[in-house]
Coordinates of C-alpha atoms in Angstrom, one line a residue:
M1 CA -112.1 25.2 42.5
D2 CA -110.5 22.0 44.8
H3 CA -109.7 22.0 48.8
E4 CA -108.8 18.8 50.0
A5 CA -107.2 17.9 53.2
N6 CA -104.4 15.2 53.3
T7 CA -103.4 12.6 55.9
N8 CA -99.4 13.5 57.7
T9 CA -97.5 10.8 60.1
L10 CA -94.6 12.6 61.3
T11 CA -91.9 11.8 64.4
I12 CA -91.0 15.0 66.4
P13 CA -89.1 14.8 69.8
S14 CA -90.7 13.9 72.9
M15 CA -91.8 16.2 76.0
P16 CA -88.8 15.1 78.4
Y17 CA -86.2 14.7 75.2
R18 CA -87.4 18.8 74.7
T19 CA -85.8 19.1 78.2
G20 CA -82.9 17.8 78.1
D21 CA -83.9 14.1 79.5
L22 CA -83.0 11.9 77.0
S23 CA -82.8 9.0 79.9
T24 CA -84.7 6.3 78.3
G25 CA -82.2 6.9 75.2
R26 CA -80.4 3.8 74.6
N27 CA -76.7 4.9 74.0
T28 CA -75.0 6.9 76.4
V29 CA -74.9 10.7 76.0
Y30 CA -70.8 12.1 76.9
D31 CA -70.7 15.8 77.5
P32 CA -68.4 17.7 74.9
Q33 CA -66.6 19.7 77.0
T34 CA -65.2 17.0 79.3
G35 CA -62.5 14.8 77.4
D36 CA -59.7 15.5 75.2
P37 CA -61.0 18.2 73.0
N38 CA -59.6 17.7 69.8
N39 CA -60.4 13.9 69.4
G40 CA -63.4 13.6 72.2
N41 CA -61.4 11.0 74.4
G42 CA -61.9 10.7 77.6
R43 CA -65.4 12.4 77.5
V44 CA -67.7 11.6 80.5
P45 CA -71.4 10.9 80.1
F46 CA -73.9 13.5 81.0
P47 CA -75.1 12.4 84.6
R48 CA -78.8 10.3 84.0
N49 CA -78.2 11.2 81.0
T50 CA -80.0 14.5 80.8
I51 CA -78.4 17.7 79.5
P52 CA -78.8 20.5 82.7
T53 CA -80.9 23.4 81.5
S54 CA -78.5 25.5 81.8
R55 CA -76.9 23.5 78.4
I56 CA -79.4 24.2 76.2
D57 CA -78.9 26.4 73.4
P58 CA -81.1 29.4 73.4
I59 CA -81.9 29.0 69.9
A60 CA -82.6 25.3 70.2
A61 CA -85.2 26.2 72.5
K62 CA -86.7 28.7 70.1
I63 CA -87.2 26.2 67.2
L64 CA -88.5 23.8 69.6
S65 CA -91.4 26.0 71.1
Y66 CA -92.6 25.8 67.4
L67 CA -93.1 22.2 67.2
P68 CA -96.7 20.5 68.9
A69 CA -96.5 17.8 71.9
P70 CA -96.7 14.1 70.3
N71 CA -100.4 12.7 69.7
L72 CA -100.0 9.3 68.9
P73 CA -98.4 6.8 70.4
F74 CA -94.8 5.8 70.7
V75 CA -92.0 4.0 72.7
E76 CA -90.2 7.1 73.4
A77 CA -86.4 5.3 73.2
T78 CA -87.2 5.2 69.7
P79 CA -89.6 7.2 68.4
S80 CA -91.4 6.7 65.5
N81 CA -94.7 7.9 63.8
N82 CA -95.8 9.9 67.1
Y83 CA -97.5 12.8 65.2
F84 CA -100.7 13.3 63.4
A85 CA -101.4 16.1 61.5
L86 CA -104.6 16.4 59.0
L87 CA -103.3 19.7 57.1
P88 CA -105.7 21.5 54.5
A89 CA -104.9 22.4 50.6
R90 CA -106.6 23.8 47.8
K91 CA -105.9 24.6 44.2
I92 CA -108.4 27.1 42.7
T93 CA -108.2 28.2 38.8
D94 CA -109.0 30.6 36.7
Q95 CA -109.1 30.4 33.3
F96 CA -110.8 31.2 29.8
D97 CA -110.6 30.6 25.8
V98 CA -111.4 33.0 23.5
K99 CA -112.1 32.4 19.7
M100 CA -112.2 34.7 16.5
D101 CA -112.8 33.8 13.0
Y102 CA -113.1 36.7 10.4
A103 CA -113.0 36.3 6.1
L104 CA -111.9 39.4 5.0
T105 CA -112.8 38.6 1.4
D106 CA -113.7 35.7 -0.2
K107 CA -110.4 34.7 -0.8
D108 CA -108.3 35.9 2.6
R109 CA -109.3 34.3 6.1
I110 CA -108.0 34.9 9.5
S111 CA -108.7 32.9 13.2
G112 CA -107.3 33.2 16.5
R113 CA -107.3 31.8 19.3
F114 CA -106.1 33.1 23.0
S115 CA -106.3 31.0 25.9
F116 CA -105.6 32.1 29.2
S117 CA -104.6 30.2 32.6
R118 CA -104.1 30.8 35.9
P119 CA -104.2 28.2 39.0
T120 CA -102.8 29.2 42.2
T121 CA -102.2 26.5 45.1
F122 CA -101.6 25.8 48.6
Q123 CA -100.3 23.5 51.0
A124 CA -101.0 24.1 54.8
P125 CA -97.7 23.7 56.5
A126 CA -97.5 21.2 59.4
F127 CA -95.7 23.8 62.2
G128 CA -96.9 27.1 61.3
D129 CA -94.0 29.1 60.1
A130 CA -91.5 27.2 61.2
G131 CA -92.6 24.5 58.0
G132 CA -91.9 20.7 58.8
P133 CA -91.7 17.7 57.0
A134 CA -95.4 17.1 55.9
Q135 CA -95.5 16.5 52.1
G136 CA -92.1 16.3 52.0
A137 CA -91.6 19.6 53.3
F138 CA -93.5 20.8 50.0
Q139 CA -95.9 23.6 52.1
G140 CA -96.9 27.2 51.0
S141 CA -97.7 28.9 47.8
G142 CA -97.2 28.6 43.8
W143 CA -99.1 29.8 41.3
Q144 CA -98.7 29.8 37.5
K145 CA -99.9 32.6 34.7
T146 CA -99.9 31.2 31.2
Y147 CA -100.9 31.9 28.1
S148 CA -101.5 30.3 24.8
S149 CA -102.0 32.4 21.6
G150 CA -102.3 31.9 17.8
I151 CA -103.1 33.5 14.7
N152 CA -103.8 31.9 11.1
Y153 CA -103.8 33.4 8.2
N154 CA -105.2 31.6 5.0
R155 CA -105.2 32.3 1.4
T156 CA -106.4 30.7 -1.5
V157 CA -104.3 32.1 -4.6
T158 CA -105.9 30.7 -7.4
P159 CA -108.3 27.3 -6.9
T160 CA -105.1 25.0 -6.8
L161 CA -102.7 27.6 -4.8
L162 CA -103.4 28.2 -1.7
T163 CA -101.0 29.7 2.1
E164 CA -101.3 29.2 5.1
L165 CA -99.4 31.9 7.7
R166 CA -99.4 30.2 11.3
V167 CA -98.0 32.1 14.7
G168 CA -98.3 31.2 18.0
V169 CA -96.7 32.0 21.2
A170 CA -97.3 30.0 24.5
H171 CA -95.9 30.9 27.7
Y172 CA -95.8 30.1 31.4
H173 CA -94.3 31.5 34.4
N174 CA -94.7 29.7 37.4
E175 CA -93.3 30.2 41.1
A176 CA -93.3 28.6 44.4
Q177 CA -92.9 30.2 47.5
P178 CA -92.3 28.7 51.4
T179 CA -95.0 29.8 53.5
D180 CA -92.8 32.2 55.2
Y181 CA -91.6 33.3 52.3
G182 CA -90.1 37.2 52.5
K183 CA -90.2 36.8 56.5
D184 CA -86.3 37.3 58.3
D185 CA -87.5 33.9 60.5
T186 CA -84.1 32.2 60.8
T187 CA -82.6 36.1 62.1
K188 CA -85.4 36.2 64.7
L189 CA -84.2 33.0 66.1
G190 CA -80.8 34.3 66.5
I191 CA -79.2 32.8 63.4
P192 CA -76.9 35.1 61.7
G193 CA -76.0 35.0 57.9
V194 CA -79.2 33.2 56.4
N195 CA -82.2 35.6 55.7
V196 CA -79.4 37.7 53.2
N197 CA -82.2 38.4 50.8
A198 CA -85.5 37.2 49.8
F199 CA -84.6 34.6 47.9
T200 CA -83.3 33.5 51.2
S201 CA -86.0 34.7 53.8
G202 CA -87.8 32.0 55.8
F203 CA -87.2 29.2 58.4
V204 CA -83.6 27.3 58.1
G205 CA -83.9 23.7 58.0
I206 CA -82.8 21.6 60.9
S207 CA -82.6 17.9 59.8
I208 CA -81.9 15.4 62.9
G209 CA -80.9 12.1 62.8
N210 CA -84.3 9.6 62.7
F211 CA -86.7 12.1 63.3
S212 CA -88.3 13.2 60.0
S213 CA -86.6 15.4 58.2
P214 CA -86.4 18.6 57.9
M215 CA -87.9 19.0 61.6
V216 CA -88.7 22.4 60.8
G217 CA -87.5 23.9 57.5
Y218 CA -89.3 23.8 53.9
S219 CA -88.0 21.2 50.8
A220 CA -84.3 22.4 49.3
S221 CA -86.4 22.8 46.1
L222 CA -88.6 25.8 47.8
P223 CA -88.6 28.6 47.1
W224 CA -88.6 28.5 42.6
V225 CA -89.2 30.6 39.9
R226 CA -89.9 29.0 36.1
A227 CA -90.4 30.5 33.1
E228 CA -90.6 29.0 29.8
A229 CA -91.6 30.5 25.8
N230 CA -92.1 29.0 23.0
I231 CA -92.1 30.9 19.5
D232 CA -93.5 29.7 16.0
I233 CA -93.5 31.2 13.1
V234 CA -95.1 28.2 10.5
N235 CA -96.0 29.5 7.0
S236 CA -97.0 26.0 4.2
W237 CA -97.8 26.4 0.6
T238 CA -100.1 23.6 -1.0
K239 CA -100.1 23.3 -5.1
I240 CA -102.6 20.4 -6.8
S241 CA -101.4 20.0 -10.2
K242 CA -103.3 17.3 -11.8
N243 CA -103.1 14.0 -9.2
H244 CA -100.4 15.5 -7.3
T245 CA -100.9 17.1 -4.4
F246 CA -97.3 19.4 -3.6
K247 CA -96.6 20.6 0.0
V248 CA -93.6 22.7 0.9
G249 CA -93.5 24.4 4.3
G250 CA -91.1 26.5 7.3
D251 CA -91.6 26.3 10.8
L252 CA -89.2 28.5 12.7
R253 CA -89.0 28.1 16.7
R254 CA -87.6 30.4 19.6
V255 CA -87.6 28.6 23.2
R256 CA -86.7 30.3 25.9
D257 CA -86.6 28.9 29.0
D258 CA -85.2 29.6 32.7
L259 CA -85.7 28.2 35.7
L260 CA -84.2 29.2 39.4
Q261 CA -84.3 27.0 41.5
D262 CA -81.9 24.7 44.1
Q263 CA -82.0 21.1 45.1
T264 CA -79.1 20.2 47.5
F265 CA -80.0 22.3 50.6
S266 CA -82.2 25.2 49.7
P267 CA -81.2 29.0 49.8
R268 CA -81.9 29.6 53.8
G269 CA -79.5 25.9 54.2
V270 CA -79.7 22.9 56.5
I271 CA -78.3 22.1 59.6
T272 CA -77.9 18.9 60.4
F273 CA -76.8 16.9 63.3
G274 CA -75.4 13.9 63.5
T275 CA -74.1 11.3 66.8
N276 CA -70.3 11.8 67.0
Q277 CA -70.3 15.3 68.6
T278 CA -71.6 14.0 72.4
L279 CA -69.7 10.6 71.5
T280 CA -66.1 9.4 73.0
P281 CA -64.5 7.0 70.1
G282 CA -65.2 3.4 70.4
A283 CA -69.1 4.5 71.9
T284 CA -72.3 3.7 69.6
G285 CA -73.9 6.7 69.3
G286 CA -78.5 6.7 68.7
V287 CA -81.3 9.2 68.8
A288 CA -80.3 10.7 71.8
N289 CA -77.1 11.7 70.6
N290 CA -79.0 13.4 67.4
F291 CA -81.0 14.9 70.0
A292 CA -78.2 15.9 72.6
N293 CA -76.3 17.8 69.7
F294 CA -79.2 19.6 68.7
L295 CA -80.2 20.5 72.1
L296 CA -76.6 21.8 72.5
G297 CA -76.4 23.4 69.2
L298 CA -73.3 21.5 67.5
P299 CA -73.9 20.7 64.1
S300 CA -71.9 18.1 62.2
S301 CA -72.7 19.8 59.4
V302 CA -74.4 23.2 57.1
G303 CA -75.0 24.0 53.8
R304 CA -76.7 26.1 51.8
D305 CA -77.2 26.8 48.2
V306 CA -75.6 30.1 46.3
N307 CA -77.4 31.4 43.5
T308 CA -74.8 33.1 41.5
Y309 CA -76.7 33.0 37.8
F310 CA -80.3 33.2 36.9
P311 CA -79.7 29.7 34.6
A312 CA -81.6 30.4 31.4
M313 CA -81.0 29.0 28.4
R314 CA -82.4 30.4 24.3
L315 CA -82.0 28.6 21.2
W316 CA -83.8 28.8 17.7
Q317 CA -84.7 25.3 15.9
T318 CA -85.5 25.6 12.0
F319 CA -87.7 23.2 9.8
L320 CA -88.1 22.6 6.0
Y321 CA -90.2 20.4 4.3
A322 CA -91.4 19.2 1.2
A323 CA -94.3 16.2 0.4
D324 CA -96.0 15.3 -2.6
N325 CA -99.6 13.1 -2.9
W326 CA -99.5 11.2 -5.6
Q327 CA -103.0 9.6 -6.8
I328 CA -101.1 7.4 -9.3
S329 CA -104.7 5.3 -9.6
P330 CA -107.8 5.1 -8.2
K331 CA -106.8 2.2 -6.2
F332 CA -103.0 3.2 -5.9
T333 CA -101.4 6.3 -3.7
V334 CA -98.1 7.3 -2.7
N335 CA -96.7 9.7 -0.1
L336 CA -93.6 11.1 -0.4
G337 CA -92.1 13.6 2.1
L338 CA -89.1 15.2 3.2
R339 CA -87.9 17.4 6.1
W340 CA -84.9 19.0 7.3
E341 CA -84.1 19.6 10.6
F342 CA -81.8 22.0 11.7
Y343 CA -80.8 21.9 15.8
P344 CA -78.1 24.4 16.3
P345 CA -76.8 24.3 20.1
A346 CA -78.5 26.1 22.9
V347 CA -76.6 29.3 24.4
P348 CA -77.1 31.1 27.6
R349 CA -78.8 34.1 28.1
F350 CA -76.0 35.8 29.4
P351 CA -72.3 34.8 29.5
G352 CA -71.4 32.7 32.2
G353 CA -74.7 31.2 32.3
F354 CA -73.3 27.6 30.9
S355 CA -70.3 25.4 32.2
N356 CA -69.3 22.1 30.9
Y357 CA -67.3 19.9 32.8
D358 CA -64.7 18.4 30.8
F359 CA -63.5 15.0 32.2
D360 CA -60.9 14.6 29.6
K361 CA -59.0 17.2 31.1
N362 CA -60.6 17.9 34.9
Q363 CA -61.9 20.9 34.3
L364 CA -65.0 23.3 34.0
V365 CA -64.8 25.4 30.9
V366 CA -67.4 28.5 31.5
A367 CA -69.4 29.6 28.0
G368 CA -69.2 33.5 27.1
V369 CA -65.9 33.8 29.4
G370 CA -62.1 33.8 28.1
G371 CA -62.9 33.3 24.8
N372 CA -65.2 30.2 25.3
P373 CA -68.0 29.6 22.8
M374 CA -71.4 30.7 24.0
N375 CA -72.5 27.5 23.3
L376 CA -69.4 25.6 24.6
G377 CA -68.2 24.7 21.8
M378 CA -70.6 21.9 20.2
V379 CA -70.8 20.9 16.8
T380 CA -73.5 22.1 14.7
R381 CA -75.3 19.1 12.4
Y382 CA -76.5 20.6 9.3
K383 CA -77.7 17.2 8.0
Y384 CA -80.7 15.8 9.7
F385 CA -83.1 14.7 6.9
S386 CA -86.0 12.9 7.7
P387 CA -87.5 11.2 4.9
R388 CA -91.3 9.2 4.9
V389 CA -93.0 7.4 2.5
G390 CA -96.3 6.1 2.6
L391 CA -98.2 3.9 0.3
A392 CA -102.0 3.2 0.0
Y393 CA -103.5 0.5 -1.6
R394 CA -107.3 -0.5 -1.7
V395 CA -107.8 -4.4 -2.6
N396 CA -111.2 -3.5 -3.2
D397 CA -114.3 -2.1 -1.8
K398 CA -113.5 -3.3 1.5
T399 CA -110.2 -3.9 1.9
V400 CA -107.1 -1.1 1.8
V401 CA -103.4 -2.1 2.5
R402 CA -101.0 0.8 4.1
I403 CA -97.5 0.9 4.8
G404 CA -95.6 3.5 6.0
S405 CA -91.9 4.6 7.4
G406 CA -90.2 7.8 8.4
L407 CA -87.4 8.8 10.8
S408 CA -87.4 12.2 13.1
Y409 CA -84.9 13.6 15.4
T410 CA -85.7 15.1 19.0
P411 CA -83.9 17.9 20.7
Y412 CA -81.5 17.4 23.2
P413 CA -83.0 16.7 26.4
D414 CA -83.0 20.8 28.3
N415 CA -83.7 19.9 31.5
N416 CA -80.1 18.8 32.6
Y417 CA -78.0 20.8 30.9
A418 CA -74.5 22.4 31.5
Y419 CA -75.7 24.2 34.5
N420 CA -72.4 23.0 36.7
F421 CA -70.7 25.2 39.0
P422 CA -70.6 27.9 39.2
V423 CA -74.2 28.4 37.3
R424 CA -75.2 26.9 40.6
S425 CA -73.3 26.5 43.8
N426 CA -73.3 25.5 47.2
N427 CA -71.2 26.1 50.4
N428 CA -71.1 23.0 52.9
Y429 CA -69.5 22.9 55.9
G430 CA -68.5 19.7 57.4
T431 CA -66.0 18.3 60.6
L432 CA -62.3 18.9 59.6
L433 CA -60.1 18.1 63.0
S434 CA -62.2 15.3 64.3
T435 CA -65.7 13.8 63.5
Y436 CA -66.4 14.2 67.3
L437 CA -65.9 18.2 67.0
P438 CA -68.5 20.6 65.6
A439 CA -68.4 21.7 62.2
Q440 CA -65.8 24.3 60.9
D441 CA -65.5 27.2 58.9
P442 CA -62.0 25.6 56.8
V443 CA -61.5 29.3 56.4
T444 CA -61.4 30.5 59.9
G445 CA -61.2 27.4 61.7
S446 CA -63.5 28.1 63.7
F447 CA -66.6 25.9 64.9
I448 CA -69.6 26.1 63.6
K449 CA -72.9 26.4 66.2
L450 CA -76.4 27.9 66.1
G451 CA -75.6 31.1 67.7
T452 CA -72.6 31.5 64.6
G453 CA -74.5 30.8 62.0
F454 CA -73.4 30.5 58.5
P455 CA -70.0 31.4 57.4
P456 CA -70.3 34.2 54.8
V457 CA -70.5 33.0 51.4
R458 CA -67.9 31.8 49.4
P459 CA -67.9 34.2 46.6
V460 CA -67.7 32.3 43.5
E461 CA -64.3 33.6 41.7
V462 CA -63.9 32.6 37.7
P463 CA -60.4 32.8 36.1
S464 CA -60.8 35.5 33.4
N465 CA -60.2 32.5 31.0
G466 CA -63.1 30.7 31.8
I467 CA -60.8 27.7 33.0
I468 CA -62.1 25.9 35.8
S469 CA -59.1 23.7 36.8
N470 CA -59.4 20.8 39.2
P471 CA -62.8 21.5 40.8
D472 CA -64.5 20.1 44.0
V473 CA -64.0 16.8 43.8
N474 CA -66.7 16.4 46.7
S475 CA -69.2 17.5 43.7
T476 CA -70.7 15.4 40.8
Y477 CA -70.7 17.5 36.8
F478 CA -72.8 17.3 34.2
V479 CA -71.0 16.4 31.1
V480 CA -72.2 18.0 27.7
P481 CA -70.6 15.9 24.9
K482 CA -69.8 18.7 22.5
D483 CA -70.0 16.2 19.6
Y484 CA -73.2 15.1 20.8
T485 CA -76.0 13.7 17.9
N486 CA -79.3 14.1 18.4
P487 CA -81.2 11.0 18.8
H488 CA -83.2 10.0 15.9
V489 CA -85.8 7.4 15.3
L490 CA -87.1 5.4 12.8
S491 CA -90.7 4.0 12.5
W492 CA -92.5 1.5 10.3
N493 CA -95.8 0.0 9.7
I494 CA -98.0 -2.2 7.7
A495 CA -101.7 -2.0 8.3
V496 CA -104.4 -4.3 6.8
Q497 CA -107.8 -2.7 7.2
R498 CA -111.3 -4.8 6.4
S499 CA -114.7 -4.1 6.4
L500 CA -117.0 -6.6 7.7
P501 CA -120.6 -7.3 8.0
W502 CA -122.6 -5.8 10.6
H503 CA -120.7 -2.2 10.3
L504 CA -118.0 -4.3 11.8
A505 CA -114.3 -3.3 11.1
L506 CA -111.3 -5.2 11.4
D507 CA -107.9 -2.8 11.8
L508 CA -104.8 -5.6 11.7
A509 CA -101.2 -3.7 12.0
Y510 CA -97.6 -4.4 12.8
V511 CA -95.9 -1.5 14.2
G512 CA -91.9 -0.8 14.7
T513 CA -89.0 1.4 16.2
H514 CA -85.6 1.4 16.3
G515 CA -83.6 4.0 18.1
I516 CA -80.3 5.6 17.4
D517 CA -77.8 7.6 19.7
I518 CA -81.2 7.6 22.3
A519 CA -79.5 9.9 24.8
A520 CA -78.9 8.0 28.8
S521 CA -77.0 9.5 31.8
P522 CA -74.4 7.1 32.6
N523 CA -71.8 8.0 35.1
L524 CA -69.0 7.7 33.8
K525 CA -66.8 6.3 35.7
L526 CA -68.6 3.3 36.2
V527 CA -69.3 2.8 32.8
P528 CA -67.1 0.2 31.1
A529 CA -64.9 1.2 28.3
W530 CA -65.6 -1.6 25.9
S531 CA -69.5 -0.2 26.3
M532 CA -69.0 3.0 25.1
P533 CA -68.8 4.3 21.9
E534 CA -65.1 5.2 19.6
R535 CA -65.3 8.3 20.1
I536 CA -65.6 9.0 24.1
K537 CA -63.4 6.0 24.9
A538 CA -60.1 8.4 24.1
T539 CA -61.2 10.9 26.7
R540 CA -63.0 8.5 29.3
P541 CA -61.2 9.3 32.5
S542 CA -58.6 6.2 33.0
N543 CA -59.5 6.4 36.7
S544 CA -60.5 7.8 39.6
S545 CA -57.5 9.8 41.1
A546 CA -56.6 10.7 37.4
R547 CA -60.6 12.5 37.3
K548 CA -61.5 13.2 39.9
A549 CA -65.1 14.3 39.8
N550 CA -67.6 12.3 41.7
G551 CA -69.5 10.5 38.9
G552 CA -68.7 13.0 35.8
M553 CA -72.3 12.5 34.9
P554 CA -73.5 13.7 31.6
A555 CA -76.3 15.0 31.2
A556 CA -76.9 13.5 27.9
F557 CA -74.4 11.2 26.5
P558 CA -75.5 9.4 23.6
V559 CA -75.2 5.7 23.4

């Protein structure tokens, strides 16, 4: 059990600002209801840089009612670090372990273990249900159910032949939720179209210029649901024959990885207030303009994440090995081994669960739709062999020399897989006709204000052939190379061990490693062609106009 309090220094609006009195601001606030309504030319300043009470959006006033007054000294024209909060946090973990060992017969033994852990955490918000920017806006509750279990069966077939069978299951399920999860707080404010289900419940995010962000709301990562399960079945056999100890075995693994988490705007969305909506062309904006736009309910952009699929990965991995520990002489031992590693490409749990960007054709390819393979058409590699060799020579009773080398492969870094649009998507609305006007709905052309809320969620339409051509140029896409080669590392070492007087020992060793096809995540638009592998150069976008995906960043790019 861990109870503590963390310190938080935030920047929030002053009390005069909240009433519309922006007279201390260093920039002029212009009335958006004056001048040319199409471009902001000819706007007239608010008298005394003050917004009349009748013009303050009632929703903005409701949001401000959640904020306390500043409690630290500050300069009102440039507010900074004017509120201090000491917020409680706690972590409570329940856990237990069980082990058993039972001799069935003099040749058979079974053992097992089970471990369970359930930590729960809580971080108090800065402004109650309204959340706020404290602790990176990670405020709320989280819990994780974790268990690890295994059963071992050992059999002495003959005095020189042994076998072992192991079955293990490791699983965790982790959820985190904002403080007001399950509440229609945004709807109660008067902002429609946000709290449409439990996952989108809670307080919308509000971001205003230089004030701590989000001023209200929570991290874009909240809530989340993640789970992972690994099932492992291992069987090994050991045979002793004269001066040889032979070992053979296999390892079959099932990996299940699920993660539902947004990280751009959040399921509740973020409403952002810039400066231009209360400026006129040629004027300079500042914090007073940011806050004036909030008071008037005129956002410069609104965006929210839209969950169309539950990102989930499934895959099998298979490993076979054989080894011989050869005692050539009392002084000299050789250990030889060979391991075969099979990493077939991952597949989504359901069709449509992967989306890979083809930067040669400027297309998104949706797995399992329209004849597209579930594994994205990745090449299956069958020739991952990992030899190992070890030598040990006893020079005398006090000195041993050891030499070893081995090759090992690593699986694909699954945290950045093919979860492009439409697996993960968002709706983002900015200014259209002029940057001096509020954000607009591109479908209806209507202006977006606090009271209008978010436009209806744009449905994700996947063509019947599973190919989305010319995707949004304002998005960044991850690329999974279809001819991906698993990274592998060659390691070697040589060591001398010497027993010294006075119960001392000397261990002198040289260790080396060499990585091959190590995965990286470069921006394909910025990587020079001469630095890329030959097989990639032919498909690299020739210029930004030919391939309009912003960045075209691969999740794992062999270099």
